JSON list of C-alpha atoms in Angstrom, two decimals:
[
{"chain": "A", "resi": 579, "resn": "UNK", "atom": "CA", "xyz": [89.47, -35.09, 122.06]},
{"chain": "A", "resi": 580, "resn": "UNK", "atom": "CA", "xyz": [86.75, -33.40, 124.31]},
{"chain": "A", "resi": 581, "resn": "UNK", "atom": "CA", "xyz": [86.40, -36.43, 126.93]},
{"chain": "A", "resi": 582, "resn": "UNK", "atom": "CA", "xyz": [84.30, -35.82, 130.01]},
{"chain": "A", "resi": 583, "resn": "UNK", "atom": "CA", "xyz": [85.42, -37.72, 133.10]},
{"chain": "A", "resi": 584, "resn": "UNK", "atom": "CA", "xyz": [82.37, -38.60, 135.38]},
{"chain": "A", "resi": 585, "resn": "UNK", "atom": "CA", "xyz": [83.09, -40.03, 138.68]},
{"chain": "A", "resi": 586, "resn": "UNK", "atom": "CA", "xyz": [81.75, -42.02, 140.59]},
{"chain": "A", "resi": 587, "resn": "UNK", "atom": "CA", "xyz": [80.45, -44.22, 138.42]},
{"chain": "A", "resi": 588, "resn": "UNK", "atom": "CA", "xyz": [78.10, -45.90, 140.87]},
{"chain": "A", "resi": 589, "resn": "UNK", "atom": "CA", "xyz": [77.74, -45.14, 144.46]},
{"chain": "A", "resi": 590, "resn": "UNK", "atom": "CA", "xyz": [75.38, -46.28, 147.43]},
{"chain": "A", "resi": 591, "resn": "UNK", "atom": "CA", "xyz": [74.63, -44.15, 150.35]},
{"chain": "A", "resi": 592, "resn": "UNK", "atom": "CA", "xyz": [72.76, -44.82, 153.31]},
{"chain": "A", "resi": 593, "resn": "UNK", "atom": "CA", "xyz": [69.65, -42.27, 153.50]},
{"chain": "A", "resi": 594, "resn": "UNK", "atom": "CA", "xyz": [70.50, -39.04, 155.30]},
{"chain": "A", "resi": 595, "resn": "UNK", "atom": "CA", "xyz": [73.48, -38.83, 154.08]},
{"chain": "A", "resi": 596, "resn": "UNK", "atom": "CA", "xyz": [75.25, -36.51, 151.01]},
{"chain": "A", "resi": 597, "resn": "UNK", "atom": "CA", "xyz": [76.74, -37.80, 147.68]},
{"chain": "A", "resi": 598, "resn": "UNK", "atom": "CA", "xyz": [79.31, -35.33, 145.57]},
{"chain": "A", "resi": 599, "resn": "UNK", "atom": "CA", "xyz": [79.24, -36.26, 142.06]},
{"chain": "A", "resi": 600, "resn": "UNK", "atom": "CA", "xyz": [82.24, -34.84, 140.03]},
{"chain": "A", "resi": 601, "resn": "UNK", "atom": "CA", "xyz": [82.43, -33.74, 135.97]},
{"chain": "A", "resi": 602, "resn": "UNK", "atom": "CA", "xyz": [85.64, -32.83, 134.40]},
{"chain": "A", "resi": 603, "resn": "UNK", "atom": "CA", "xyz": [86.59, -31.81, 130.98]},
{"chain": "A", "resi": 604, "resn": "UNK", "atom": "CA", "xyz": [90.03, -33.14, 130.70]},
{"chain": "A", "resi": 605, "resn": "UNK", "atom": "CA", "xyz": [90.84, -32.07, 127.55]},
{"chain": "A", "resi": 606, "resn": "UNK", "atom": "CA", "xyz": [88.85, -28.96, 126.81]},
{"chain": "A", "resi": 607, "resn": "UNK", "atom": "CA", "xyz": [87.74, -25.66, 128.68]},
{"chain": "A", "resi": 608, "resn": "UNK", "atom": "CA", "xyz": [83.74, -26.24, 129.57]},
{"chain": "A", "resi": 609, "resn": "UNK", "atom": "CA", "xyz": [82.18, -22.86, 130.62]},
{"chain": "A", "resi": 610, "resn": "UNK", "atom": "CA", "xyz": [78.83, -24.47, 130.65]},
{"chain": "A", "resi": 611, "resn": "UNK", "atom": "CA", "xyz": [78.16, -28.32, 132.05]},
{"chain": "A", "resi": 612, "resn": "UNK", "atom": "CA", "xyz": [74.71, -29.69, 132.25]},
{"chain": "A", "resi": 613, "resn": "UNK", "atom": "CA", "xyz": [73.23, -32.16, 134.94]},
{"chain": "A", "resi": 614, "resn": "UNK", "atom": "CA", "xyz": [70.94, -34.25, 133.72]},
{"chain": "A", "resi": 615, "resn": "UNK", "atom": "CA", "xyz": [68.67, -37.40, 136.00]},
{"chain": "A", "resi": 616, "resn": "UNK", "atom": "CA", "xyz": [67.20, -40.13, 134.40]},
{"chain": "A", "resi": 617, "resn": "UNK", "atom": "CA", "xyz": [65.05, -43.07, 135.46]},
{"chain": "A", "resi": 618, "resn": "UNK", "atom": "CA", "xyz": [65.20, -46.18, 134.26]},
{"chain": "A", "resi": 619, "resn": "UNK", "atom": "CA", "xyz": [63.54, -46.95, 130.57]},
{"chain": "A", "resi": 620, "resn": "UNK", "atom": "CA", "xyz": [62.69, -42.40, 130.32]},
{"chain": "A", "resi": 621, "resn": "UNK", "atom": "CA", "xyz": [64.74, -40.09, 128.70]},
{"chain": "A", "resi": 622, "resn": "UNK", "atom": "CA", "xyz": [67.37, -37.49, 129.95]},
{"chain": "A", "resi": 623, "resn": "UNK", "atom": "CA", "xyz": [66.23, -34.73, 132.10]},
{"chain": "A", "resi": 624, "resn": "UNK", "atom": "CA", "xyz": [68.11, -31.53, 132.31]},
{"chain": "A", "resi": 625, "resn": "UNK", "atom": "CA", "xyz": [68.26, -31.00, 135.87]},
{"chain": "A", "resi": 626, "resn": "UNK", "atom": "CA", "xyz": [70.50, -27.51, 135.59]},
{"chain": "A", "resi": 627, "resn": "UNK", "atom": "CA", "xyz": [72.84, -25.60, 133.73]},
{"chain": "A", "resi": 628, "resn": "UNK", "atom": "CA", "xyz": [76.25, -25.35, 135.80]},
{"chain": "A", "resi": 629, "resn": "UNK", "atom": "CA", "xyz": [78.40, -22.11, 134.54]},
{"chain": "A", "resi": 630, "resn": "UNK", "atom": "CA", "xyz": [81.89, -21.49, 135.75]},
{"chain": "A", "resi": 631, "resn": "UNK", "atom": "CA", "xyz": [82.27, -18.77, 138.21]},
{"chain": "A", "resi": 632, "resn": "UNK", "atom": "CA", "xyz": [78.38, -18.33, 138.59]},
{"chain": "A", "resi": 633, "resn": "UNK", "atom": "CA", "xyz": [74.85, -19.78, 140.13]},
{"chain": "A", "resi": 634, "resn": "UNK", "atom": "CA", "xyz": [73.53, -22.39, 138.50]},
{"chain": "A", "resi": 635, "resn": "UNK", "atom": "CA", "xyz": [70.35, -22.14, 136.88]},
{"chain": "A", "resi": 636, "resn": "UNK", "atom": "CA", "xyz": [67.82, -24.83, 137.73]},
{"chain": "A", "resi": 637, "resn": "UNK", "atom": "CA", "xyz": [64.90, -26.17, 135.47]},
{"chain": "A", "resi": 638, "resn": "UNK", "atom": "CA", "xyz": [61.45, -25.86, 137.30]},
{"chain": "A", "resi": 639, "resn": "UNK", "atom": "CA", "xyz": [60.30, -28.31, 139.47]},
{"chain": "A", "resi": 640, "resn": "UNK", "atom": "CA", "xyz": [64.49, -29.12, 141.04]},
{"chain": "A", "resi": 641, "resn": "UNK", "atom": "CA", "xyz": [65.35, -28.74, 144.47]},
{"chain": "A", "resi": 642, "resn": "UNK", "atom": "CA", "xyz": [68.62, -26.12, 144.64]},
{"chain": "A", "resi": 643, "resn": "UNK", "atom": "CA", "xyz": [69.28, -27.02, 148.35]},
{"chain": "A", "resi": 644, "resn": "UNK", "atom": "CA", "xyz": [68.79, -30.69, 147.43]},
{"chain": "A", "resi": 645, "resn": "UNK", "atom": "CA", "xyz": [71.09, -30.70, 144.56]},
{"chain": "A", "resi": 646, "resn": "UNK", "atom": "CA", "xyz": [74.10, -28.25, 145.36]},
{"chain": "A", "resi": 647, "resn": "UNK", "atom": "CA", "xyz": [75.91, -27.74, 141.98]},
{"chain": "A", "resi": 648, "resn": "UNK", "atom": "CA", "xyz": [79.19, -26.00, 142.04]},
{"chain": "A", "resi": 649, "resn": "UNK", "atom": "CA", "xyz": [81.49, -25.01, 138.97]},
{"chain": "A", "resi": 650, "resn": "UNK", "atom": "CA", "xyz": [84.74, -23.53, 140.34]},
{"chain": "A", "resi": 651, "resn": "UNK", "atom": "CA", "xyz": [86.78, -23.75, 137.22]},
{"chain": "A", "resi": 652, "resn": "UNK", "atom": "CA", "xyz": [86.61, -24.10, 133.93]},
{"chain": "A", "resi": 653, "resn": "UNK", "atom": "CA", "xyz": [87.27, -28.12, 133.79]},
{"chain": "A", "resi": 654, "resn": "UNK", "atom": "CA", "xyz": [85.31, -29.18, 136.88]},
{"chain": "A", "resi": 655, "resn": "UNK", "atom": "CA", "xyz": [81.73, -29.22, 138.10]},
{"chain": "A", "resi": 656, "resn": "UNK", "atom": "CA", "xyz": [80.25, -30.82, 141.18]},
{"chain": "A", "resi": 657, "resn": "UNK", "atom": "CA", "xyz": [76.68, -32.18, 141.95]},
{"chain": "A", "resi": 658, "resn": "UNK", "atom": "CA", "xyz": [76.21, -32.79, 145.89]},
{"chain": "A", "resi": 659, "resn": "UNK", "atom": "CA", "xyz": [73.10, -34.87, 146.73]},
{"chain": "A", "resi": 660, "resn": "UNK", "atom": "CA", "xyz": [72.29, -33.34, 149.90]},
{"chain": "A", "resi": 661, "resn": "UNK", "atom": "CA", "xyz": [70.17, -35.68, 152.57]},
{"chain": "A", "resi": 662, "resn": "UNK", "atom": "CA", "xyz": [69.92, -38.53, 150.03]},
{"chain": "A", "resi": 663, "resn": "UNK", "atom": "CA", "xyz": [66.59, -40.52, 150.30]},
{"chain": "A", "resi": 664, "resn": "UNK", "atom": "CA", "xyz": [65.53, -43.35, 148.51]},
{"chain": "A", "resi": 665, "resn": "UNK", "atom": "CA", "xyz": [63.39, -41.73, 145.55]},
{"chain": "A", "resi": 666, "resn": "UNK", "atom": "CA", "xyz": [66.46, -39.90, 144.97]},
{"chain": "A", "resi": 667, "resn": "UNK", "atom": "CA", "xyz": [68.13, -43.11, 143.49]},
{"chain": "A", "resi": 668, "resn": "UNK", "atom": "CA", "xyz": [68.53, -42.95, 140.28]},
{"chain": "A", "resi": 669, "resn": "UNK", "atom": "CA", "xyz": [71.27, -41.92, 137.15]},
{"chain": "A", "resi": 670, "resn": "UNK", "atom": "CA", "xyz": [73.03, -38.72, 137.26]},
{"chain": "A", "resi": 671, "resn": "UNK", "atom": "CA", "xyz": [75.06, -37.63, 133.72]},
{"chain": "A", "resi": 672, "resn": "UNK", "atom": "CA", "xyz": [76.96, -34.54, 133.06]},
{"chain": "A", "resi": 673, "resn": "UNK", "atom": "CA", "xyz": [77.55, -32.87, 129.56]},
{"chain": "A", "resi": 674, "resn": "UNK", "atom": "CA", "xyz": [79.85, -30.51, 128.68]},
{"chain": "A", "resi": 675, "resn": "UNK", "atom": "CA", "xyz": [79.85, -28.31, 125.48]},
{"chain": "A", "resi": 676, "resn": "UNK", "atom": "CA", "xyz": [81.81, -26.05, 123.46]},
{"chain": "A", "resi": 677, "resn": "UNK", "atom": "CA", "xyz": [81.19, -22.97, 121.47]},
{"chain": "A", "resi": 678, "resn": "UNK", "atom": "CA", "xyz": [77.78, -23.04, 122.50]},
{"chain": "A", "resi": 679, "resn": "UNK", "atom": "CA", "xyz": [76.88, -26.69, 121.77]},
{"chain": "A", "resi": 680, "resn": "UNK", "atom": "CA", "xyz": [77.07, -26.65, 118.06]},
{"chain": "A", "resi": 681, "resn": "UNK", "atom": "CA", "xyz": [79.90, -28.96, 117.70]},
{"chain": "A", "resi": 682, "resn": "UNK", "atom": "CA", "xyz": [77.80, -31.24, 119.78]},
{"chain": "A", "resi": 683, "resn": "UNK", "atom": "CA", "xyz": [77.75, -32.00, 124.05]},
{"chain": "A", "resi": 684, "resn": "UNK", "atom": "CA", "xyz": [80.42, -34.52, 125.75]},
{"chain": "A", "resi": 685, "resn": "UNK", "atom": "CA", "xyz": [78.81, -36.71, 127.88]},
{"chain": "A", "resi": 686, "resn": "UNK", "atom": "CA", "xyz": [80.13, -38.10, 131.04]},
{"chain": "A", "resi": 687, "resn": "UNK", "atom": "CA", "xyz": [79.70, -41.78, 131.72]},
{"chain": "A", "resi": 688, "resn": "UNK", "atom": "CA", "xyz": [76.89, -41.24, 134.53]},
{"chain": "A", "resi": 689, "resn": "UNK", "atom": "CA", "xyz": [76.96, -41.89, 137.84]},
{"chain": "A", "resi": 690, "resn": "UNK", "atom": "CA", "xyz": [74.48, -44.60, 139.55]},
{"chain": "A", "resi": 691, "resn": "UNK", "atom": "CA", "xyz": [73.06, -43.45, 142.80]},
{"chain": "A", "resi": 692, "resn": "UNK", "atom": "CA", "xyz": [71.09, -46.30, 144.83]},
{"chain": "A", "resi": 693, "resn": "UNK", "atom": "CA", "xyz": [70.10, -45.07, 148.24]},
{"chain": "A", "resi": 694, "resn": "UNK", "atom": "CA", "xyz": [68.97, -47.51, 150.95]},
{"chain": "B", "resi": 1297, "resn": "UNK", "atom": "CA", "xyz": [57.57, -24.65, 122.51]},
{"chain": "B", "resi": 1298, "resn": "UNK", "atom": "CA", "xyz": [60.89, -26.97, 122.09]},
{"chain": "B", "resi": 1299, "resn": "UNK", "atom": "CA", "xyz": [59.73, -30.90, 121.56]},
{"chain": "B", "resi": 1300, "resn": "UNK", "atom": "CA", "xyz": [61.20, -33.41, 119.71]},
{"chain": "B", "resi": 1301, "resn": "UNK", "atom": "CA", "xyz": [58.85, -36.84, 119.21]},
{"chain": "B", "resi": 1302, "resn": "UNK", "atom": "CA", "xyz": [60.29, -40.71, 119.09]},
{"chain": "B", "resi": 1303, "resn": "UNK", "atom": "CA", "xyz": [57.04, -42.30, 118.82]},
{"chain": "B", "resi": 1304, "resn": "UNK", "atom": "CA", "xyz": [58.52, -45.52, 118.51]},
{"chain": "B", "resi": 1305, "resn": "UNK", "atom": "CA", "xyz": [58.90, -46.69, 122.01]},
{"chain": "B", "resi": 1306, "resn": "UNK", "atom": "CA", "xyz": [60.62, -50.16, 121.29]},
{"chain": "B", "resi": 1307, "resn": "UNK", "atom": "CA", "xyz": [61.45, -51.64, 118.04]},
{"chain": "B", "resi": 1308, "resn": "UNK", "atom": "CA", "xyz": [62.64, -55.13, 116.95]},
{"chain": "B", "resi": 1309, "resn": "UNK", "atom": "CA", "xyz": [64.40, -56.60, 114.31]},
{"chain": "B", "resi": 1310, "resn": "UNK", "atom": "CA", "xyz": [67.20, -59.43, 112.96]},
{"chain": "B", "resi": 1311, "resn": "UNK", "atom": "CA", "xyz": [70.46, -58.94, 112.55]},
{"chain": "B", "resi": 1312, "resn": "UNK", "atom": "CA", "xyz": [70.76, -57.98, 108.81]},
{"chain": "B", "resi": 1313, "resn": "UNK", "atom": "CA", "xyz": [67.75, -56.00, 108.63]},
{"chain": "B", "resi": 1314, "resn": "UNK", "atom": "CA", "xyz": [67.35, -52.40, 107.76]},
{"chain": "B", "resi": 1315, "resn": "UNK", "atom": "CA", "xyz": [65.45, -50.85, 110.78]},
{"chain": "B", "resi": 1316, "resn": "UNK", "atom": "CA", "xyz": [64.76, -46.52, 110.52]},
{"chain": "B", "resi": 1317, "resn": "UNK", "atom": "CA", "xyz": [64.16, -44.60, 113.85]},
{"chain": "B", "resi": 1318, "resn": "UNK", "atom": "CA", "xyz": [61.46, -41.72, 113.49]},
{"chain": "B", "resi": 1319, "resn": "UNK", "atom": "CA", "xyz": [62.39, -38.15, 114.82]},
{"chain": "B", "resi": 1320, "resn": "UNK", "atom": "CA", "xyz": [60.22, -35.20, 115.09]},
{"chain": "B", "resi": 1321, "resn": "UNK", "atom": "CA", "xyz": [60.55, -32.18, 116.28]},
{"chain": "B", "resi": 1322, "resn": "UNK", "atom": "CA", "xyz": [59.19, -28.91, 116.82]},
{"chain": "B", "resi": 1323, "resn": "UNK", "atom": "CA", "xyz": [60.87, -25.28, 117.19]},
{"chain": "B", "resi": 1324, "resn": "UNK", "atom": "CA", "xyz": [60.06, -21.27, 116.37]},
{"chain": "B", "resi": 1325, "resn": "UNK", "atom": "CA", "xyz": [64.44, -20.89, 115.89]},
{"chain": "B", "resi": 1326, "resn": "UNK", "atom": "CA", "xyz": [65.26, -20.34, 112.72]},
{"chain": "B", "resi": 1327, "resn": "UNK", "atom": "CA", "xyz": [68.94, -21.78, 113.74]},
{"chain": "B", "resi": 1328, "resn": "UNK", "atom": "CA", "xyz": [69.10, -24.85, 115.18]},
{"chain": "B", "resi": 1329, "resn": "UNK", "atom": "CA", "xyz": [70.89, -28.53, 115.42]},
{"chain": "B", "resi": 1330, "resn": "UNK", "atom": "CA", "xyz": [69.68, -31.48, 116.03]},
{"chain": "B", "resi": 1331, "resn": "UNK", "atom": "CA", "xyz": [71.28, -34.68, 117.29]},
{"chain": "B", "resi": 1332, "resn": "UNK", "atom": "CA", "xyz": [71.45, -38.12, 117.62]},
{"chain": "B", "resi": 1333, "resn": "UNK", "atom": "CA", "xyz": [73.09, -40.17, 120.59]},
{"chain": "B", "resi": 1334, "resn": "UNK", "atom": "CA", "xyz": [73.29, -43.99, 121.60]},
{"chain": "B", "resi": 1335, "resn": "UNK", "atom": "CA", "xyz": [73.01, -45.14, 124.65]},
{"chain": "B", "resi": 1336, "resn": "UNK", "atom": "CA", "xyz": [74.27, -48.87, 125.37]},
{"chain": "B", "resi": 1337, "resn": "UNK", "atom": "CA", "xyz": [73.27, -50.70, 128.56]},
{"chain": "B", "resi": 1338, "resn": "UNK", "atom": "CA", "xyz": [76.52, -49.68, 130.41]},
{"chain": "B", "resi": 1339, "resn": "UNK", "atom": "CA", "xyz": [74.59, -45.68, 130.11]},
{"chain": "B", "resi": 1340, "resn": "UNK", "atom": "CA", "xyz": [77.14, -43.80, 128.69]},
{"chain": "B", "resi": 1341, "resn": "UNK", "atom": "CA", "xyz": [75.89, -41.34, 125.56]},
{"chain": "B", "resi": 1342, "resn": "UNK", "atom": "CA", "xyz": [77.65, -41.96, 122.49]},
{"chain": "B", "resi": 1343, "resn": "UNK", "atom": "CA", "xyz": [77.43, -39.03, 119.99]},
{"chain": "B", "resi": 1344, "resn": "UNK", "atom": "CA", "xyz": [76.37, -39.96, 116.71]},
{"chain": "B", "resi": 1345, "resn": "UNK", "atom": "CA", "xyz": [75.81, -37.14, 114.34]},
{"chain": "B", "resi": 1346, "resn": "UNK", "atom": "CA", "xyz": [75.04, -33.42, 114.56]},
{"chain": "B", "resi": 1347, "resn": "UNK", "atom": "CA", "xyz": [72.83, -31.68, 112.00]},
{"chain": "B", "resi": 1348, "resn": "UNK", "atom": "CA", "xyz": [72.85, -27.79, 111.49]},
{"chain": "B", "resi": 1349, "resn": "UNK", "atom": "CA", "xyz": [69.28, -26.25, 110.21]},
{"chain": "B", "resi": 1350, "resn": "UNK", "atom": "CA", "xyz": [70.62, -24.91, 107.50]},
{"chain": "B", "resi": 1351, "resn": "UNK", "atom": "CA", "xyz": [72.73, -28.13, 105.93]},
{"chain": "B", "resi": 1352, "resn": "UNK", "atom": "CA", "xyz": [69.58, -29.93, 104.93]},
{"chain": "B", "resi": 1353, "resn": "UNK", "atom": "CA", "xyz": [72.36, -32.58, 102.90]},
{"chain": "B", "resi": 1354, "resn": "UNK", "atom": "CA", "xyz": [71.68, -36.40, 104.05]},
{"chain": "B", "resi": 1355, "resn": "UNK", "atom": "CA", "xyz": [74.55, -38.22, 105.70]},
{"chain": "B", "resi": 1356, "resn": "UNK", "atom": "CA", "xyz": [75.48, -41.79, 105.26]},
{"chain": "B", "resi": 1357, "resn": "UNK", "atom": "CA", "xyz": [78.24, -43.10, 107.74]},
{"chain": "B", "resi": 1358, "resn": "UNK", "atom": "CA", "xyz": [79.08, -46.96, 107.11]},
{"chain": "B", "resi": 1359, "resn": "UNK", "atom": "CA", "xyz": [75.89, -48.38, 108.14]},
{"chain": "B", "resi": 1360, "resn": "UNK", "atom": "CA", "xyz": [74.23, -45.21, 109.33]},
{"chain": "B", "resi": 1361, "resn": "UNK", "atom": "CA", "xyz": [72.09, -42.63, 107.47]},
{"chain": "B", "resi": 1362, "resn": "UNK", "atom": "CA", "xyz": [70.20, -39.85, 108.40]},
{"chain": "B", "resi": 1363, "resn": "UNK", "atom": "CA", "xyz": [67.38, -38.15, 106.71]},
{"chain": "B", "resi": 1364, "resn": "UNK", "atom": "CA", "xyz": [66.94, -34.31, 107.60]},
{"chain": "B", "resi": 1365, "resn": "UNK", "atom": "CA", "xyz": [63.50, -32.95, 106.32]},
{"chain": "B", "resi": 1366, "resn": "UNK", "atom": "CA", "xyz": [63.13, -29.41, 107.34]},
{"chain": "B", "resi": 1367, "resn": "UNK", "atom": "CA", "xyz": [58.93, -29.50, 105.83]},
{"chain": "B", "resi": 1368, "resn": "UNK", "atom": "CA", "xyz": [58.41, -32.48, 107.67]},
{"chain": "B", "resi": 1369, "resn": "UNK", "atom": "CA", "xyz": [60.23, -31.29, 110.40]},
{"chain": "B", "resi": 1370, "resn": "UNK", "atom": "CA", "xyz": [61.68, -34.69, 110.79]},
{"chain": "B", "resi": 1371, "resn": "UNK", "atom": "CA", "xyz": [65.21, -35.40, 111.25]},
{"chain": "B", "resi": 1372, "resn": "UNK", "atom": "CA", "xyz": [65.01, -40.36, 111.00]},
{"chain": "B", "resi": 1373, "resn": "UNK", "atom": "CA", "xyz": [67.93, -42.08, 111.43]},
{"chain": "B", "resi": 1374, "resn": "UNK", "atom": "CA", "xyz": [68.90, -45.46, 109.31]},
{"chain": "B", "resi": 1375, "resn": "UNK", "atom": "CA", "xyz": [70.78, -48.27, 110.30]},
{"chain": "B", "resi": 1376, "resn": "UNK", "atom": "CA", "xyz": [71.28, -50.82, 107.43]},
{"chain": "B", "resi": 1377, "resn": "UNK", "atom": "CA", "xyz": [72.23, -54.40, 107.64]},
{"chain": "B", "resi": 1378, "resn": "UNK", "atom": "CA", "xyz": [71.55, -53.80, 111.80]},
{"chain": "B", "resi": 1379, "resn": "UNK", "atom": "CA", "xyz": [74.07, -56.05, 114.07]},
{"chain": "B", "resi": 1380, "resn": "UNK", "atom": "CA", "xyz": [73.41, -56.89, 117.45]},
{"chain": "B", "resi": 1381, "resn": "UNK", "atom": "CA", "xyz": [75.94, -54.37, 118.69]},
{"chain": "B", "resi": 1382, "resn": "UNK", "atom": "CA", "xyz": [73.09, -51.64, 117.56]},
{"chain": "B", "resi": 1383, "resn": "UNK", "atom": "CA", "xyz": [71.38, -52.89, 120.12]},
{"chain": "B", "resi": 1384, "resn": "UNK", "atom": "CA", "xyz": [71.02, -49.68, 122.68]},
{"chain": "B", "resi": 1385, "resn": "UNK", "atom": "CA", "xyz": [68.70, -46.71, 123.14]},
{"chain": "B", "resi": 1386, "resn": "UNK", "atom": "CA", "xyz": [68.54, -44.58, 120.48]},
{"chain": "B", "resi": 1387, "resn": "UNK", "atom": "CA", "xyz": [68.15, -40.42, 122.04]},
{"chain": "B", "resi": 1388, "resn": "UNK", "atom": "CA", "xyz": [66.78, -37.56, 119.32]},
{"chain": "B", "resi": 1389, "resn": "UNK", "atom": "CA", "xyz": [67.88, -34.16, 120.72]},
{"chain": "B", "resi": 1390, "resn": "UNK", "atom": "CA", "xyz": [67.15, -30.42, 119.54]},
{"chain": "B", "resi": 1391, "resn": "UNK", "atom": "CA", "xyz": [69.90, -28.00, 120.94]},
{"chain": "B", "resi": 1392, "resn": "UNK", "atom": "CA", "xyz": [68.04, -24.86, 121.62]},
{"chain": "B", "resi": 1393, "resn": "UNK", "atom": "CA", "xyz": [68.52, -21.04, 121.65]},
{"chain": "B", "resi": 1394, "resn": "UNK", "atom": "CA", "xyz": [69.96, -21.21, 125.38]},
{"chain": "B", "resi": 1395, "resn": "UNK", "atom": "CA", "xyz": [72.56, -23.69, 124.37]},
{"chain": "B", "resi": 1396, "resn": "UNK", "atom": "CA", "xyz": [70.33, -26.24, 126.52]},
{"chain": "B", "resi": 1397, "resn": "UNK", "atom": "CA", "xyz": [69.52, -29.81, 124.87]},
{"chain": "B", "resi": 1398, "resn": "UNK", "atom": "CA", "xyz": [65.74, -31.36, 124.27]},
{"chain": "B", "resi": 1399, "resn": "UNK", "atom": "CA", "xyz": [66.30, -34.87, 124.07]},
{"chain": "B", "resi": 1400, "resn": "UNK", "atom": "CA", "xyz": [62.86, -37.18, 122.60]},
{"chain": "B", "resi": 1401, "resn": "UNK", "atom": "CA", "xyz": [62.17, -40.27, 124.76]},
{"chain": "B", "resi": 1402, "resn": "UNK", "atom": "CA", "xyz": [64.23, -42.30, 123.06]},
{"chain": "B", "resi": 1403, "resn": "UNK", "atom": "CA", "xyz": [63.71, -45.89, 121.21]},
{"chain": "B", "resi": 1404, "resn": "UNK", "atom": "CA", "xyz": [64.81, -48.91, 122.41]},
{"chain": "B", "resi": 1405, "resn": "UNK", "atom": "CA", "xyz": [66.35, -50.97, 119.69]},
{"chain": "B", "resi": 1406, "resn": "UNK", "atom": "CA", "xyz": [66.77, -54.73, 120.06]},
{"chain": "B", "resi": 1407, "resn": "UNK", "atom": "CA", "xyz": [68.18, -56.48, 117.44]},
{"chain": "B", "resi": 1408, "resn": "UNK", "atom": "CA", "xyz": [68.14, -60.37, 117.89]},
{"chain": "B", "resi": 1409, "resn": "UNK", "atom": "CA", "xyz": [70.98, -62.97, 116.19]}
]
């Protein structure tokens, strides 16, 4: 149980252009997803907290109009790379949790994002 | 402040050898978990554990073992008899108040046939 579907897995875009990035719980209700961007050989940075039916909340220092995160129901949130450039390449993974987190966060398999 | 410290950057062994990842961390919550994810070259975060502040018990799970320390603050994960399939990046995290995840900078485990 709890599986998190991330898709696409890896995607290039040309720069200019917008990427959608899609998160689904497909076995569990997530009220709360997390977007998270990582470079290569660093650690996981939360990029924002995605909560169904609301604004998501984005960690100092993100873009909002850059990265567009919508969570229309309870089983699917979106991350739209708006006006992709290069710098923006890099690996985008969702997490979902339950009850808070405290029976641990569902990962997604991450999404690759190369922009040329 | 919310920080949890994998000092080792990269570590190195041979298959059979016991190899122990440091975790630190700091936090003012008096409730909190901590956790411990794998990340393989394909990216994907496998869960490994999840430790409550309050269960201070260690866990042993086949070849893994974790240490929880609450004075030390330090929350080190064993693997015993390592294979080459432990080979991955090993992620620290401390889940805090706001449900949101701190996650160390990981350690990059090779282990070598």
């Amino acid at each position: 149980g709890a599986v998190v579907s991330q898709h696409p897995s890896w995607v290039i875009c040309k720069s200019g252009t917008s990427v959608k990035i899609e998160c689904r719980s497909l076995d569990f209700q997530a009220t709360t997803m997390f977007w998270y961007r990582q470079f290569p050989k660093q650690s996981l940075m939360l990029m924002a907290t995605s909560n169904e039916g609301s604004k998501a909340t984005y960690e100092q220092g993100v873009e909002k109009d850059k990265f567009l995160i919508n969570h229309a129901s309870l089983t699917l949130s979106t991350l739209t790379v708006t006006s992709a450039h290069p710098e923006d390449s890099s690996f985008y993974i969702c997490s979902a949790e339950r009850e808070g987190g405290i029976y641990g966060y569902t990962f997604g398999s991450g999404t690759r994002l190369t922009v040329v | 402040a919310q920080k949890v410290t994998q000092a080792q950057t990269e570590i190195s062994v041979v298959e059979k050898e016991d190899v122990t990842l440091d975790c630190v961390y700091e936090t003012r919550d008096t409730t909190y978990y901590l956790f411990w994810y794998k990340q393989p070259p394909s990216g994907e975060l496998v869960f490994l554990i999840r430790r409550n502040s309050f269960d201070e018990q260690n866990e042993i799970s086949g070849r893994y073992s974790w240490n929880f320390q609450k004075s030390t603050s330090s929350f080190n994960f064993t693997i015993t008899a390592s294979q080459v399939v432990d080979s991955a990046v090993y992620f620290c995290a401390l889940r805090r108040s706001n449900y949101k995840l701190t996650f160390g900078k990981g350690t990059l485990l090779t282990v070598n046939p």
